[in-house]
PDB file of C-alpha atoms in Angstrom:
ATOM      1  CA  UNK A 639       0.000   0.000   0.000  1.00  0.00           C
ATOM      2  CA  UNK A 640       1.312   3.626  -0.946  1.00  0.00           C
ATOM      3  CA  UNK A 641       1.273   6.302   1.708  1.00  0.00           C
ATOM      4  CA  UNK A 642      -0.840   9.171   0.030  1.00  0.00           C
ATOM      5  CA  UNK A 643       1.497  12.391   0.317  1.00  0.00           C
ATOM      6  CA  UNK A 644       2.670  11.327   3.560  1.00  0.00           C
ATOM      7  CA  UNK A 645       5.856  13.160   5.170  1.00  0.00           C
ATOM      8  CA  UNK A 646       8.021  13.356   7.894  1.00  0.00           C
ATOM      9  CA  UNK A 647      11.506  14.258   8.727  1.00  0.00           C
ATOM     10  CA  UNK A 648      13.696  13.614  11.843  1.00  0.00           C
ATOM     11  CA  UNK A 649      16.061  16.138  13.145  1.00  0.00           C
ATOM     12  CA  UNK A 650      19.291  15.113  14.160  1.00  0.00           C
ATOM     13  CA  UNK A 651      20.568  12.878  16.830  1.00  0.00           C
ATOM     14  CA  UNK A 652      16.622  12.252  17.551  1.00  0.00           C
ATOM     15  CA  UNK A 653      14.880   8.732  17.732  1.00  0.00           C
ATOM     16  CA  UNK A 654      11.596   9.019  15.688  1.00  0.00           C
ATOM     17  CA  UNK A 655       9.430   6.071  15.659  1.00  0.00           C
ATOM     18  CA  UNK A 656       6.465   5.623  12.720  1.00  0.00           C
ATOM     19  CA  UNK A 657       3.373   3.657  14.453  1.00  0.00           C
ATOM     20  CA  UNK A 658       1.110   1.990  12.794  1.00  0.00           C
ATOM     21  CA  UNK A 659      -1.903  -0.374  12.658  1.00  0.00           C
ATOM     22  CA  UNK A 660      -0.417  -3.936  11.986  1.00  0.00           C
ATOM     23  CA  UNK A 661      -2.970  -4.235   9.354  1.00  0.00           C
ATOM     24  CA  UNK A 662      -1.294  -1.668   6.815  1.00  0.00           C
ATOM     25  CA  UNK A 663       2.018  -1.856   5.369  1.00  0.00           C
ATOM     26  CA  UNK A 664       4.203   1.371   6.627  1.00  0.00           C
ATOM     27  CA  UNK A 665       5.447   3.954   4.390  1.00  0.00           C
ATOM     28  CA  UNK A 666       8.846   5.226   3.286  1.00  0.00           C
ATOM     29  CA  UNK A 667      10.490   5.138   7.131  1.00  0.00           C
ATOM     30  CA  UNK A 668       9.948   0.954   6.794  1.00  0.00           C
ATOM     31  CA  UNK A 669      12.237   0.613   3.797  1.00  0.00           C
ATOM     32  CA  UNK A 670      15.401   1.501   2.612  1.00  0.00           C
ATOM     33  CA  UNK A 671      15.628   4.933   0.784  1.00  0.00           C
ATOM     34  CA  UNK A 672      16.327   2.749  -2.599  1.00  0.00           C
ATOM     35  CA  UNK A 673      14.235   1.516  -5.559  1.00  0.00           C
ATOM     36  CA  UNK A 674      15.062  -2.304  -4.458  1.00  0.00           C
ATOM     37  CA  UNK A 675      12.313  -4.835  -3.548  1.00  0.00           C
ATOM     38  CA  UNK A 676      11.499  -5.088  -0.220  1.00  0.00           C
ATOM     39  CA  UNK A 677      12.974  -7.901   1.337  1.00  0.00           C
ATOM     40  CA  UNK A 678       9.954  -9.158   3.830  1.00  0.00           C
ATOM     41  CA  UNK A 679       7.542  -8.844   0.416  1.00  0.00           C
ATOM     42  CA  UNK A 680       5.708  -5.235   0.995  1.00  0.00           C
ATOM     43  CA  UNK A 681       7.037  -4.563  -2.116  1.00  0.00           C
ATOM     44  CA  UNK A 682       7.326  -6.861  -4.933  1.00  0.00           C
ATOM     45  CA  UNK A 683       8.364  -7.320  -8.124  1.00  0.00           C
ATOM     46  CA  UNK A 684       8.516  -4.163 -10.366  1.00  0.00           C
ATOM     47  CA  UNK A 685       6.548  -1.664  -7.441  1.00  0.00           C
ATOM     48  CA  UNK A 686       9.148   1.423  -6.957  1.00  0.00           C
ATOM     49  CA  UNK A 687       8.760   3.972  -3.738  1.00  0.00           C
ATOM     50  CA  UNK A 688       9.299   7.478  -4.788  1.00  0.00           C
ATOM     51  CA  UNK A 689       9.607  10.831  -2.678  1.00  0.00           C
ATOM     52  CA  UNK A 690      12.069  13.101  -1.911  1.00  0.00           C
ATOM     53  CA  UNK A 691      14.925  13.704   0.713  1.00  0.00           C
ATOM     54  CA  UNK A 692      15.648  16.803   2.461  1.00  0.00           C
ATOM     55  CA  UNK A 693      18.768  17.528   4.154  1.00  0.00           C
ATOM     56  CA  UNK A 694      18.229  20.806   6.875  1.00  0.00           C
ATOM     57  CA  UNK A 695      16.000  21.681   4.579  1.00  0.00           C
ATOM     58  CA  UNK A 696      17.757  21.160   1.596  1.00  0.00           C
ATOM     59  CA  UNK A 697      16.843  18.589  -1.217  1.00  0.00           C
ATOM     60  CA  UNK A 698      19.476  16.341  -1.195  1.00  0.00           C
ATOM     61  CA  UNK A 699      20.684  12.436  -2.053  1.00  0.00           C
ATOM     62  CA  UNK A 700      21.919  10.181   0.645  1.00  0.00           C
ATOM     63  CA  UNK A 701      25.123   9.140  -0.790  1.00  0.00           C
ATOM     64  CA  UNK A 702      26.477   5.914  -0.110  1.00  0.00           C
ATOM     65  CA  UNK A 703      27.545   5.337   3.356  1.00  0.00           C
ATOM     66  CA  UNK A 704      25.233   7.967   4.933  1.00  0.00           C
ATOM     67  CA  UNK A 705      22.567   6.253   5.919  1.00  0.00           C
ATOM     68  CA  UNK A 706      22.213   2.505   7.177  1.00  0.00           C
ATOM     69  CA  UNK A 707      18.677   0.479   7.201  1.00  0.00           C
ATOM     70  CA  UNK A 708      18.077  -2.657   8.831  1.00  0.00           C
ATOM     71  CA  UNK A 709      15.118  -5.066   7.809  1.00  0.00           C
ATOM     72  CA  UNK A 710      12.688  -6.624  10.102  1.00  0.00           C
ATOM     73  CA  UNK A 711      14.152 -10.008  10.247  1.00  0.00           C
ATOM     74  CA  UNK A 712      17.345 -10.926  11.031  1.00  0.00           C
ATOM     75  CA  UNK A 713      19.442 -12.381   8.446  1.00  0.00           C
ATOM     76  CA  UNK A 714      22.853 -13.420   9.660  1.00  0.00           C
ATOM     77  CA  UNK A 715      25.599 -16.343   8.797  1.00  0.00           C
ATOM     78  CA  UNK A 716      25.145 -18.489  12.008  1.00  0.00           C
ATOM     79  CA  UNK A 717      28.020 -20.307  11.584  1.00  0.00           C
ATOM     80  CA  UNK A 718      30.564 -16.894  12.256  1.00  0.00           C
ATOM     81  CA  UNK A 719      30.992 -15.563  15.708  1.00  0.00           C
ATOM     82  CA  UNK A 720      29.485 -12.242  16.633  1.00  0.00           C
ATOM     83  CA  UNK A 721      32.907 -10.317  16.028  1.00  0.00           C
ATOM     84  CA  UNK A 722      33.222 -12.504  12.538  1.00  0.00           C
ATOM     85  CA  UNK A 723      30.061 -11.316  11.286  1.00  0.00           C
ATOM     86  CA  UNK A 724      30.241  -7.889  11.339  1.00  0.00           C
ATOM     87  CA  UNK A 725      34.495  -7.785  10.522  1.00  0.00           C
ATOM     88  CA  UNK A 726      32.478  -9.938   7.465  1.00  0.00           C
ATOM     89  CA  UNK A 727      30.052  -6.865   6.587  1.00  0.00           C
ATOM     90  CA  UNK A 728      32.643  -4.262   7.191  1.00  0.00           C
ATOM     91  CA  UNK A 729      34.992  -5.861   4.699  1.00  0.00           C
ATOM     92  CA  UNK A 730      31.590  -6.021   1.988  1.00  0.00           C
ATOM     93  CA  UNK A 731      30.974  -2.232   2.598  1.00  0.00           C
ATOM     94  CA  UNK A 732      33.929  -0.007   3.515  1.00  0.00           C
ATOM     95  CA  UNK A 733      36.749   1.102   1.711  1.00  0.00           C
ATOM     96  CA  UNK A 734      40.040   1.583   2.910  1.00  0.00           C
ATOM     97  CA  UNK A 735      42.336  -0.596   5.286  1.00  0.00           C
ATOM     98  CA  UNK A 736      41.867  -3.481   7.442  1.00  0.00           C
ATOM     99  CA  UNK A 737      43.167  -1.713  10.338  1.00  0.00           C
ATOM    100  CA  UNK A 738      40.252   1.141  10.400  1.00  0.00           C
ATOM    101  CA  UNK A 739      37.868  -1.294   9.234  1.00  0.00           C
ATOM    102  CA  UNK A 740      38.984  -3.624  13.045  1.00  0.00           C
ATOM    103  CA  UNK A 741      38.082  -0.375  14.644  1.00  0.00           C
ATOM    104  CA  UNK A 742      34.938   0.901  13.436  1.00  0.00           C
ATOM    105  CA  UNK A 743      33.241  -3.108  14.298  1.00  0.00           C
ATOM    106  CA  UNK A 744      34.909  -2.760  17.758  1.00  0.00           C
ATOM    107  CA  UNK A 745      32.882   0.578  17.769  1.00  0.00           C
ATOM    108  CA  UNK A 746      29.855  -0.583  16.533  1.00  0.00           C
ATOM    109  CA  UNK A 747      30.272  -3.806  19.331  1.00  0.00           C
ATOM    110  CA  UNK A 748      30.680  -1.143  22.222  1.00  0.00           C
ATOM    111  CA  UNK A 749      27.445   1.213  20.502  1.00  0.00           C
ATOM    112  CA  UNK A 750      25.171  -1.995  20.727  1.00  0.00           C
ATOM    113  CA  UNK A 751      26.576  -3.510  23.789  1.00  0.00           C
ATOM    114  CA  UNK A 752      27.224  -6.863  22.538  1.00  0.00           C
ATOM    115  CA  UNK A 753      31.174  -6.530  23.936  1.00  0.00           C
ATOM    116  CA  UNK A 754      29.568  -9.983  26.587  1.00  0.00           C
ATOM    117  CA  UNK A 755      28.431 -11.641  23.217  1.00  0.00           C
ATOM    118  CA  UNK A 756      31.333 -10.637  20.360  1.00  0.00           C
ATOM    119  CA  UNK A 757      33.449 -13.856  20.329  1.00  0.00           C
ATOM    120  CA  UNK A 758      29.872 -16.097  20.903  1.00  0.00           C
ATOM    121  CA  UNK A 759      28.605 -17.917  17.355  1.00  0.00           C
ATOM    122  CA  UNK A 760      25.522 -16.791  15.955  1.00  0.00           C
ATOM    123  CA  UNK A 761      24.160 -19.925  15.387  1.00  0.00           C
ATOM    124  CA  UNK A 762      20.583 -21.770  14.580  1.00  0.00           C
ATOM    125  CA  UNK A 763      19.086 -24.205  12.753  1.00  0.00           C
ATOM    126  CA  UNK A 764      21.982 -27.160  12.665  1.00  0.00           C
ATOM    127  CA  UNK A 765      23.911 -25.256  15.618  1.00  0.00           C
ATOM    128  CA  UNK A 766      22.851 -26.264  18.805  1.00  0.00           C
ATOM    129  CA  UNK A 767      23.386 -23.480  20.625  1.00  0.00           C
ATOM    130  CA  UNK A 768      21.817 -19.957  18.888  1.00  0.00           C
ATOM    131  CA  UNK A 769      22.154 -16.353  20.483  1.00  0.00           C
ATOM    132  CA  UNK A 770      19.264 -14.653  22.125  1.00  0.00           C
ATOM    133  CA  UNK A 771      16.776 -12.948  19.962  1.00  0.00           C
ATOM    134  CA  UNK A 772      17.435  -9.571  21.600  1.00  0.00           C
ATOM    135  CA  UNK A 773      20.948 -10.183  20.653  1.00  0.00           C
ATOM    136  CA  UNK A 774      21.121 -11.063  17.396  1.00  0.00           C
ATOM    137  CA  UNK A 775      18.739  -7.958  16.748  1.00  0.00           C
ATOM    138  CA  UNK A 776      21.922  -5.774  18.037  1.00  0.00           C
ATOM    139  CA  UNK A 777      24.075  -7.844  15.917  1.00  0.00           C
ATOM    140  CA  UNK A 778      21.928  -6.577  12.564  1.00  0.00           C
ATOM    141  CA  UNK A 779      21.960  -2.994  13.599  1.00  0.00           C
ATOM    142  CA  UNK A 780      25.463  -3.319  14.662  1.00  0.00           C
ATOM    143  CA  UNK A 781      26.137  -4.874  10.674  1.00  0.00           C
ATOM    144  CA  UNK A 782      25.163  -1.094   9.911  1.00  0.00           C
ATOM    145  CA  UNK A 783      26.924   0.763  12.345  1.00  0.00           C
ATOM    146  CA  UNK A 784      29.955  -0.226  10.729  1.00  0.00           C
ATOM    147  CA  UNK A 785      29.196   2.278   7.823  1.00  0.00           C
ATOM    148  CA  UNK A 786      28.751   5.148  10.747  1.00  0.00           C
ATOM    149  CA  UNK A 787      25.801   6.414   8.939  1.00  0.00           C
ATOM    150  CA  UNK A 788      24.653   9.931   9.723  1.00  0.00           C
ATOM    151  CA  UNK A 789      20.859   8.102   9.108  1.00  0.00           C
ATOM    152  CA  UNK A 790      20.005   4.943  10.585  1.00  0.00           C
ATOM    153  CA  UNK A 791      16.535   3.212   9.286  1.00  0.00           C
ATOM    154  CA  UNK A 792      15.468   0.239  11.223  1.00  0.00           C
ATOM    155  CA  UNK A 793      12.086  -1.658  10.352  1.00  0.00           C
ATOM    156  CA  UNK A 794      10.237  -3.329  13.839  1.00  0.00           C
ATOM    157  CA  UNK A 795      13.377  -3.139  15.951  1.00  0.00           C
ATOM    158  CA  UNK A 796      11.163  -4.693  18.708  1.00  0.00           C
ATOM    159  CA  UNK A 797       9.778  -7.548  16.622  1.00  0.00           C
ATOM    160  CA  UNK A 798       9.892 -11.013  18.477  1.00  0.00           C
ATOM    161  CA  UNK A 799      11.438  -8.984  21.320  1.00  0.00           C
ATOM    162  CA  UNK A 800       9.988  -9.816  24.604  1.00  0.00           C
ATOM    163  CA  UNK A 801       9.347  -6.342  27.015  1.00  0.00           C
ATOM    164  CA  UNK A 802      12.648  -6.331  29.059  1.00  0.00           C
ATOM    165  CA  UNK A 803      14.650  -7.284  25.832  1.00  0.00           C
ATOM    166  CA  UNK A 804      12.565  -4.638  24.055  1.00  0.00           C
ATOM    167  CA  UNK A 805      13.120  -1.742  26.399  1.00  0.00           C
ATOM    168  CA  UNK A 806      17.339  -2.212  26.672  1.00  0.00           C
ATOM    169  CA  UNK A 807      17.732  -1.861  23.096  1.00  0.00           C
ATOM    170  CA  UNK A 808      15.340   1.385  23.199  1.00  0.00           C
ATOM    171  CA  UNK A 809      17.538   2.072  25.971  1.00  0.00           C
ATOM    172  CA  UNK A 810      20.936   1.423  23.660  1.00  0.00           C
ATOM    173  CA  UNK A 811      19.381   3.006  20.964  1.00  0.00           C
ATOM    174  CA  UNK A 812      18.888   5.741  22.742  1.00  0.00           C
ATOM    175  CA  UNK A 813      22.246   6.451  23.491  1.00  0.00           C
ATOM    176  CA  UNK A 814      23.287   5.846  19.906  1.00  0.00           C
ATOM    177  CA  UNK A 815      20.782   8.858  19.052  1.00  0.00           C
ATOM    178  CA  UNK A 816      23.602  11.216  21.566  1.00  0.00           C
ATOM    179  CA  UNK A 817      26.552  10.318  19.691  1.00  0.00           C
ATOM    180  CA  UNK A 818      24.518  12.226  16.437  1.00  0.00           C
ATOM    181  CA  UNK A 819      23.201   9.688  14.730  1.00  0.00           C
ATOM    182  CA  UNK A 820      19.537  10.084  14.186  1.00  0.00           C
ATOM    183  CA  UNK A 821      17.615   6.967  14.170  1.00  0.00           C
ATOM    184  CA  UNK A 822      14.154   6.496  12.492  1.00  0.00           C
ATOM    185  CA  UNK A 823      11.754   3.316  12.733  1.00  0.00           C
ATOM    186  CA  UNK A 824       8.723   1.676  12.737  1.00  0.00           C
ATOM    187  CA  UNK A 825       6.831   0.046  15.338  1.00  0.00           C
ATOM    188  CA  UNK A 826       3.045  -1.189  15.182  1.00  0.00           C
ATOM    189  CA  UNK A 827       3.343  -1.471  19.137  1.00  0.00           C
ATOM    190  CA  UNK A 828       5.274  -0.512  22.537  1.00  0.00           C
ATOM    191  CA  UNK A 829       4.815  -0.315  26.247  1.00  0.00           C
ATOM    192  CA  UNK A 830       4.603   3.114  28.099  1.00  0.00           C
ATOM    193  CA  UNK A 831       8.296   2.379  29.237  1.00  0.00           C
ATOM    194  CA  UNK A 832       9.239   2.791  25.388  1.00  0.00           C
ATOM    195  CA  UNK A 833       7.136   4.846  24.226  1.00  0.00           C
ATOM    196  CA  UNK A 834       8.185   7.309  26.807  1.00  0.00           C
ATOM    197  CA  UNK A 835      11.970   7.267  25.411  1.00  0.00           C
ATOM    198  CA  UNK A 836      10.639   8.376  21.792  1.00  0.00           C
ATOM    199  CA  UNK A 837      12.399  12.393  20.490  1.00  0.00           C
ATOM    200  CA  UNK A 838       9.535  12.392  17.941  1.00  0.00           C
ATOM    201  CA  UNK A 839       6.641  10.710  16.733  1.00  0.00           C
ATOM    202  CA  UNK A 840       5.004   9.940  13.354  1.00  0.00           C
ATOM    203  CA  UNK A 841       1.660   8.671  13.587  1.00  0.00           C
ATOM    204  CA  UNK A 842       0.187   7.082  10.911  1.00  0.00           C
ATOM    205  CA  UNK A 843      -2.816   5.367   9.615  1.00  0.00           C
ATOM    206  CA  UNK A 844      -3.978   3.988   6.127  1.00  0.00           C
ATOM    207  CA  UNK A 845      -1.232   5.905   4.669  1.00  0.00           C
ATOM    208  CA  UNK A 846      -1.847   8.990   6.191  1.00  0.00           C
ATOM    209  CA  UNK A 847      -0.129  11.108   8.510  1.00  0.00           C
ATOM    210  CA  UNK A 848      -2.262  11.492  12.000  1.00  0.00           C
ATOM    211  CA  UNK A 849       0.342  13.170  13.950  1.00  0.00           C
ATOM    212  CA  UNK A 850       4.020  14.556  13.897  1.00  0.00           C
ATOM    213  CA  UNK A 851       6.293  16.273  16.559  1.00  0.00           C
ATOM    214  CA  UNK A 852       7.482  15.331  19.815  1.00  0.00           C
ATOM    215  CA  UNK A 853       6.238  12.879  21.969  1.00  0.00           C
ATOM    216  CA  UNK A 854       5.048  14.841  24.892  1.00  0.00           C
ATOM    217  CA  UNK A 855       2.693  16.934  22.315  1.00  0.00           C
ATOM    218  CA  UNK A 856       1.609  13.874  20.468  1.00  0.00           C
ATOM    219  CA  UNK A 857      -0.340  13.367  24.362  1.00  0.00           C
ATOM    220  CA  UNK A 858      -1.672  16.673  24.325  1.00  0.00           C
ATOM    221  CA  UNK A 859      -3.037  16.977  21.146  1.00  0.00           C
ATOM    222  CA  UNK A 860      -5.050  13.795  21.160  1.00  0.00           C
ATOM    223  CA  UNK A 861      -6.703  15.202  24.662  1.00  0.00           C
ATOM    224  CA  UNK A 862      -7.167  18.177  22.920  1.00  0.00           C
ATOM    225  CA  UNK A 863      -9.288  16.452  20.332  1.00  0.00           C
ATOM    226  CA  UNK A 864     -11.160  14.765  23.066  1.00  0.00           C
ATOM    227  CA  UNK A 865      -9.480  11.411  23.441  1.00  0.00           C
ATOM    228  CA  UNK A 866      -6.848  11.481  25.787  1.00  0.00           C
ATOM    229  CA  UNK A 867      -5.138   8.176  26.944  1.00  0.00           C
ATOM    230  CA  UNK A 868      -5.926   6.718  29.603  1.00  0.00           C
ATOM    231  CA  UNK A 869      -3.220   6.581  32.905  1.00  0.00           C
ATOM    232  CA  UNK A 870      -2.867   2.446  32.434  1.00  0.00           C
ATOM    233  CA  UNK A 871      -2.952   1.900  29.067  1.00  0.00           C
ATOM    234  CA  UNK A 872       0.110   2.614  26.329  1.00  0.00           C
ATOM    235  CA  UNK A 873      -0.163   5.300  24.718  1.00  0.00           C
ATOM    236  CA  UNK A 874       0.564   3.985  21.208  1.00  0.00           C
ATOM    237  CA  UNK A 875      -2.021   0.797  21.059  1.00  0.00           C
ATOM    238  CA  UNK A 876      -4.711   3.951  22.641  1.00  0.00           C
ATOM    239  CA  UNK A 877      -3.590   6.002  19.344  1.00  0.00           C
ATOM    240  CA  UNK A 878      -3.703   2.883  17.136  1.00  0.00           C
ATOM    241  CA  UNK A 879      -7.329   1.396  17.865  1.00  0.00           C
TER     242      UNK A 879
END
């Protein structure tokens, strides 16, 4: 499904999640800023996304290296340790020498905490021993972090998380967000524990755009419009019904 002139934009070193109902397929935040296929099948065969990007208010391209986007599910060679896999995607995508390449994955280990889990394999499947599911999320966001993108796209980063797993990697995420790096996402979902560690949030439903700003305002202008959230209930599945 196409988002009908839907826009957004993220300023930086800000975390700015796109909500949605799980029923509709997200717009441009949920893929990569690219004419390829969408890996998890929202977008198939010759179907193209088009808009444009704008850089402090500039139109501008995202060269290569700029921005990083990681898909919903994780797709990783199980039989390579942690530190293996992403030495393995920083040798695929940056230029230059080994030597810087060693220290931008050691950098991207530290930014996603994983420093317990870098010499652990991956495994699955014929492996009998497979990393945590919060974990090997890291590990994919990690596999981009060795580009040190200005822009970081992520699709679900919760997805198959359960709610402790989920809120330390808002938590990491977080922290990534201070170094400069802004990070955008989707999420059909969250507890008031995330949700209250959102910058900005675009709210969206059957393509259109509900709601965007920061989080705290997102609150008020819902009660404004006569349906405020209740204390005990998240504020994003109150927004999504």
């Amino acid at each position: 499904a196409a988002a009908p002139d839907a826009s957004s934009g993220a300023p930086a070193a800000t975390r700015c999640p796109a909500p949605s109902p799980s029923s509709w397929a997200p717009p441009a935040p949920a893929n990569p800023p690219s004419s390829e296929p969408y890996q998890s099948g929202r977008l198939r065969g010759a179907e193209r996304m088009y808009g444009e990007v704008f850089v402090n208010g500039v139109k501008s391209p995202l060269p290569y290296g700029s921005y990083g986007y990681v898909d919903r599910d994780d797709v990783l060679i199980e039989s390579l340790t942690v530190r293996e896999m992403l030495y393995y995607s920083a040798l695929l995508q940056l230029p230059g020498v080994f030597s810087s390449k060693k220290s931008f994955v050691e950098d991207a280990i530290a930014a996603m905490s994983l420093g317990d889990y870098a010499d652990k394999l991956i495994g699955g499947h014929c492996f009998t021993k497979r990393l945590p599911t919060g974990e090997r999320r890291r590990v994919s966001i990690a596999r981009e972090l060795v580009m040190r993108p200005h822009v970081l796209f992520i699709d679900e980063p919760l997805y198959h998380l359960d709610s402790v797993s989920a809120l330390l990697l808002m938590v990491t995420l977080k922290k990534l967000a201070s170094t400069g790096c802004t990070v955008i996402f989707t999420m059909y979902q969250s507890s008031t524990e995330v949700f209250g560690l959102f910058d900005r949030i675009c709210l969206l439903s059957n393509g259109n755009t509900l709601f965007f700003g920061e989080t705290l305002a997102c609150l008020q202008h819902f009660s404004n419009a006569g349906f405020p959230c209740p204390i005990m209930q998240s504020p994003s599945d109150h927004f999504l019904r």
